Short mmCIF file of C-alpha atoms in Angstrom, two decimals:
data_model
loop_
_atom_site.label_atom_id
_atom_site.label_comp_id
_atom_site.label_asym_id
_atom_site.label_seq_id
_atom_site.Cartn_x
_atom_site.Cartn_y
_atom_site.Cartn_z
CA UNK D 7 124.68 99.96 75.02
CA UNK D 8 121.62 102.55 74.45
CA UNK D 9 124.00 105.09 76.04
CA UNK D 10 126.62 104.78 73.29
CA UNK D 11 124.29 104.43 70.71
CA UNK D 12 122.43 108.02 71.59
CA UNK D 13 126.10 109.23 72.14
CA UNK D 14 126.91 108.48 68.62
CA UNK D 15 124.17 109.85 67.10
CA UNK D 16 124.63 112.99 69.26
CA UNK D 17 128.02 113.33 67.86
CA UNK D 18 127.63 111.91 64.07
CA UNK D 19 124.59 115.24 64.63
CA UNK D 20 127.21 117.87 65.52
CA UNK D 21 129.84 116.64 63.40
CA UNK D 22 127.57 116.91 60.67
CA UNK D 23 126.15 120.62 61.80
CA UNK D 24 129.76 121.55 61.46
CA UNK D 25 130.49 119.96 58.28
CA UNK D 26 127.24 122.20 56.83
CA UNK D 27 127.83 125.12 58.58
CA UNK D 28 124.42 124.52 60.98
CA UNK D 29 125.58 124.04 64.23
CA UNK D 30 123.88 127.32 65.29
CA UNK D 31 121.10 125.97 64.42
CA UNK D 32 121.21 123.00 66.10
CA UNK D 33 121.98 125.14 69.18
CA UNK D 34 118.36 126.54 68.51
CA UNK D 35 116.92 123.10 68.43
CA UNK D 36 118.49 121.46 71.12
CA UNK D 37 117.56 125.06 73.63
CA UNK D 38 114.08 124.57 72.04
CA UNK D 39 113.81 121.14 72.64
CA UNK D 40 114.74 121.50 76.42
CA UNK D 41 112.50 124.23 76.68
CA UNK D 42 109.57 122.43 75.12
CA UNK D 43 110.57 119.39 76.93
CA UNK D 44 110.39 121.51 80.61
CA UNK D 45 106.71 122.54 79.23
CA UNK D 46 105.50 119.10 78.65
CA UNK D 47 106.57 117.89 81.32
CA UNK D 48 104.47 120.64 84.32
CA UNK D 49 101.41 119.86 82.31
CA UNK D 50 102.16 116.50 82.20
CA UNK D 51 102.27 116.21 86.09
CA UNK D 52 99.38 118.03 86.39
CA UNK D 53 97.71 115.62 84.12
CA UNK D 54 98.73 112.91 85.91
CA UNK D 55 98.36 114.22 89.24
CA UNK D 56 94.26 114.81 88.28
CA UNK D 57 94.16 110.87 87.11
CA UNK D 58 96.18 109.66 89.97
CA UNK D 59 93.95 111.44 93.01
CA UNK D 60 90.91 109.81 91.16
CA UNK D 61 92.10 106.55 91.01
CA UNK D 62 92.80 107.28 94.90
CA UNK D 63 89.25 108.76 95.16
CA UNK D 64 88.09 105.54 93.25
CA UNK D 65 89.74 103.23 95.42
CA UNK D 66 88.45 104.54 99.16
CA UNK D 67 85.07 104.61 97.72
CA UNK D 68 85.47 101.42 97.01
CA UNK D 69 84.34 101.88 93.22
CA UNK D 70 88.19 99.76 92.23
CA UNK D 71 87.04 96.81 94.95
CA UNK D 72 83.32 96.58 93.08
CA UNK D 73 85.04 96.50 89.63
CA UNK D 74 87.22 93.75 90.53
CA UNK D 75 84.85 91.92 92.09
CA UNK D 76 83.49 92.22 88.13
CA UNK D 77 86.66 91.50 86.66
CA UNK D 78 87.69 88.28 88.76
CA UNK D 79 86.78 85.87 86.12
CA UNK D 80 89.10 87.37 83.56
CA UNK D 81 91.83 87.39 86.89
CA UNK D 82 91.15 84.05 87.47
CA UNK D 83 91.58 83.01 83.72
CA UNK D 84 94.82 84.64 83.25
CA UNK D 85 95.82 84.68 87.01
CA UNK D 86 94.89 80.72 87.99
CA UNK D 87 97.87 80.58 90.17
CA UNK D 88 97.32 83.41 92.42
CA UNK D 89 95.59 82.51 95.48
CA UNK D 90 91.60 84.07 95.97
CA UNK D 91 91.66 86.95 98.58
CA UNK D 92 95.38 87.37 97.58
CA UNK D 93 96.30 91.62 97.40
CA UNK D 94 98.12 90.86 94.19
CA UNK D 95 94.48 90.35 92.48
CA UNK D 96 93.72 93.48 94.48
CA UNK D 97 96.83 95.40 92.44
CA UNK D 98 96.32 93.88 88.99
CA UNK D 99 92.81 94.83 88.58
CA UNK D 100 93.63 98.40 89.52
CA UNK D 101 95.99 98.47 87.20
CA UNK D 102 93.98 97.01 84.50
CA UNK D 103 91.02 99.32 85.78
CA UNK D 104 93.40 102.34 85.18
CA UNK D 105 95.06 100.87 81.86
CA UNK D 106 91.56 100.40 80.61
CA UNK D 107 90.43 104.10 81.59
CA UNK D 108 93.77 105.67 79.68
CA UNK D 109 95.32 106.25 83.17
CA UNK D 110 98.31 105.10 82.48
CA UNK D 111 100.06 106.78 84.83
CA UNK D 112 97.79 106.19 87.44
CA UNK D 113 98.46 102.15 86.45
CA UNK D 114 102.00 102.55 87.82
CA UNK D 115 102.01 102.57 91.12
CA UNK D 116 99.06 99.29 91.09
CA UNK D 117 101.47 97.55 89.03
CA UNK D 118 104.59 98.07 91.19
CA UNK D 119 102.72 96.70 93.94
CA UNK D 120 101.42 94.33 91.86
CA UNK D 121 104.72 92.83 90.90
CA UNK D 122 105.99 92.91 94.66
CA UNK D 123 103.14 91.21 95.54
CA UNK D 124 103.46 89.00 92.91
CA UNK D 125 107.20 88.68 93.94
CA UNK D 126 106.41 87.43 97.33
CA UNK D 127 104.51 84.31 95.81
CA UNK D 128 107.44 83.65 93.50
CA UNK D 129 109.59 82.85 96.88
CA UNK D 130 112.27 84.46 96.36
CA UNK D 131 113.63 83.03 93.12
CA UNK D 132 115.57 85.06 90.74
CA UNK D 133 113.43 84.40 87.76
CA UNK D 134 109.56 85.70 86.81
CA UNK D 135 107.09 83.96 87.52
CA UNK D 136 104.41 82.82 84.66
CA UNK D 137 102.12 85.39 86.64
CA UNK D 138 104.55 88.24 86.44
CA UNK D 139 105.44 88.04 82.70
CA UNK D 140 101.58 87.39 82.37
CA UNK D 141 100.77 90.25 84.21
CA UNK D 142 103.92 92.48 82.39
CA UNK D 143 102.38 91.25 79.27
CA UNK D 144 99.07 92.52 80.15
CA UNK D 145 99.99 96.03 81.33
CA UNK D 146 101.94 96.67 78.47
CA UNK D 147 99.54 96.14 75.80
CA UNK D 148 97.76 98.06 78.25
CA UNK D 149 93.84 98.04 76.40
CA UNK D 150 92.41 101.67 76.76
CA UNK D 151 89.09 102.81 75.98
CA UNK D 152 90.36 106.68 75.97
CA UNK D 153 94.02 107.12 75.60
CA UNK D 154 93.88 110.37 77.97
CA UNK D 155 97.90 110.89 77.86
CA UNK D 156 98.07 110.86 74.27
CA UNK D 157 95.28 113.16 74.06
CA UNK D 158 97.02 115.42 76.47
CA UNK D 159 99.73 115.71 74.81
CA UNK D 160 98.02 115.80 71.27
CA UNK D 161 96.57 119.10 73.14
CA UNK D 162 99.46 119.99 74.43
CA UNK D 163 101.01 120.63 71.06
CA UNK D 164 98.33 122.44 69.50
CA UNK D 165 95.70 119.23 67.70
CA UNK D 166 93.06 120.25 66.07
CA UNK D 167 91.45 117.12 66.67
CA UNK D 168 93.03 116.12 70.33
CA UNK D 169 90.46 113.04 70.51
CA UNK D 170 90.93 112.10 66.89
CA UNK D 171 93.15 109.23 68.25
CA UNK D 172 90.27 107.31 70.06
CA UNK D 173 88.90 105.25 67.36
CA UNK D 174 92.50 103.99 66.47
CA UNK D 175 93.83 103.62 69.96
CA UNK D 176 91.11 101.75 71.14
CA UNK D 177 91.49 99.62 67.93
CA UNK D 178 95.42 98.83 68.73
CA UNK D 179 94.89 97.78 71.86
CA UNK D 180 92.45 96.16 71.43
CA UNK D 181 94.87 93.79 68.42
CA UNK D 182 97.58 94.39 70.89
CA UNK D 183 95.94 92.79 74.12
CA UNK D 184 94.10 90.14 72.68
CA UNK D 185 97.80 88.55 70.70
CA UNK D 186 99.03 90.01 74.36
CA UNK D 187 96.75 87.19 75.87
CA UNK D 188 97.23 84.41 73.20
CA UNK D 189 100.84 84.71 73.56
CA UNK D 190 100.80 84.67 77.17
CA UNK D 191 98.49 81.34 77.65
CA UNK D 192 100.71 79.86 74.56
CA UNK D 193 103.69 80.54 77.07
CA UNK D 194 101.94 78.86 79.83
CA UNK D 195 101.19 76.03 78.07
CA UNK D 196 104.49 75.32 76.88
CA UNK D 197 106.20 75.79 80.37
#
């Protein structure tokens, strides 16, 4: 359905160009755009290559094992169905770790293991879990002290103020985890 939608608009775009005599410069934009699109995206990975080695470098110094030792209570709280010692605790509090940090990239690959993981305890049924839409709901409002992709791309495009965003990032997500949690436990309940 998205595809048609963004095909429309595409088209309704050009059709109007022509109508007003802009199409060339809507060539402009749309070369522009790819180019600037191209640009974002090598400094992205090499944003996001930096954050993922650390979280590596994190993990086999065994700084992510000592934080979730610290975080277990809030794992156990959200996560009361996961067995202790299980590797999807392992999983969700790196991902939380890096979610908290403004990794969010670096979150990825802990949550995809995370939800196999998670998976595996659901038994093969074809429907989530409480854990796993817990767990989705989590990531997603994703709390971050420093929003470090946002403030790479603020950078990117020429901020004055990259950082500027902290102090209402950390703010959202803050709103945005905590009616994250409510809703999730108000779920549980109900179930």
């Amino acid at each position: 359905m998205l595809n048609y939608i963004w095909g429309f608009m595409i088209i309704v775009g050009i059709l109007f160009g022509a109508l007003n005599g802009t199409i060339p410069d809507i060539t402009d934009a749309a070369l522009n755009s790819a180019k600037d699109a191209v640009t974002l995206c090598i400094t992205m990975t090499g944003v996001m290559s930096l954050w993922v080695g650390l979280m590596e470098i994190a993990k086999n110094t065994g700084l992510i094992s000592s934080i979730t030792k610290k975080i277990q209570p809030f794992i156990d709280f959200m996560f009361p169905n996961i067995p202790k010692g299980h590797i999807a605790r392992e999983h969700i509090s790196t991902n939380i770790i890096a979610n908290v940090l403004g990794l969010g990239w670096a979150a990825t690959p802990a949550g995809l293991k995370a939800m196999e993981a998670l998976q595996e305890l659901n038994k093969g049924r074809k429907t989530a879990s409480t854990e796993m839409c817990t767990f989705l709901i989590i990531n997603i409002s994703s709390l971050q002290l420093i929003p470090v992709n946002v403030i790479a791309y603020r950078s990117q495009y020429g901020s004055v103020n990259p950082v500027g965003i902290v102090g209402p990032a950390l703010l959202a997500t803050i709103c945005s985890t905590l009616a994250g949690i409510l809703f999730a436990k108000i779920m549980a309940v109900k179930k």
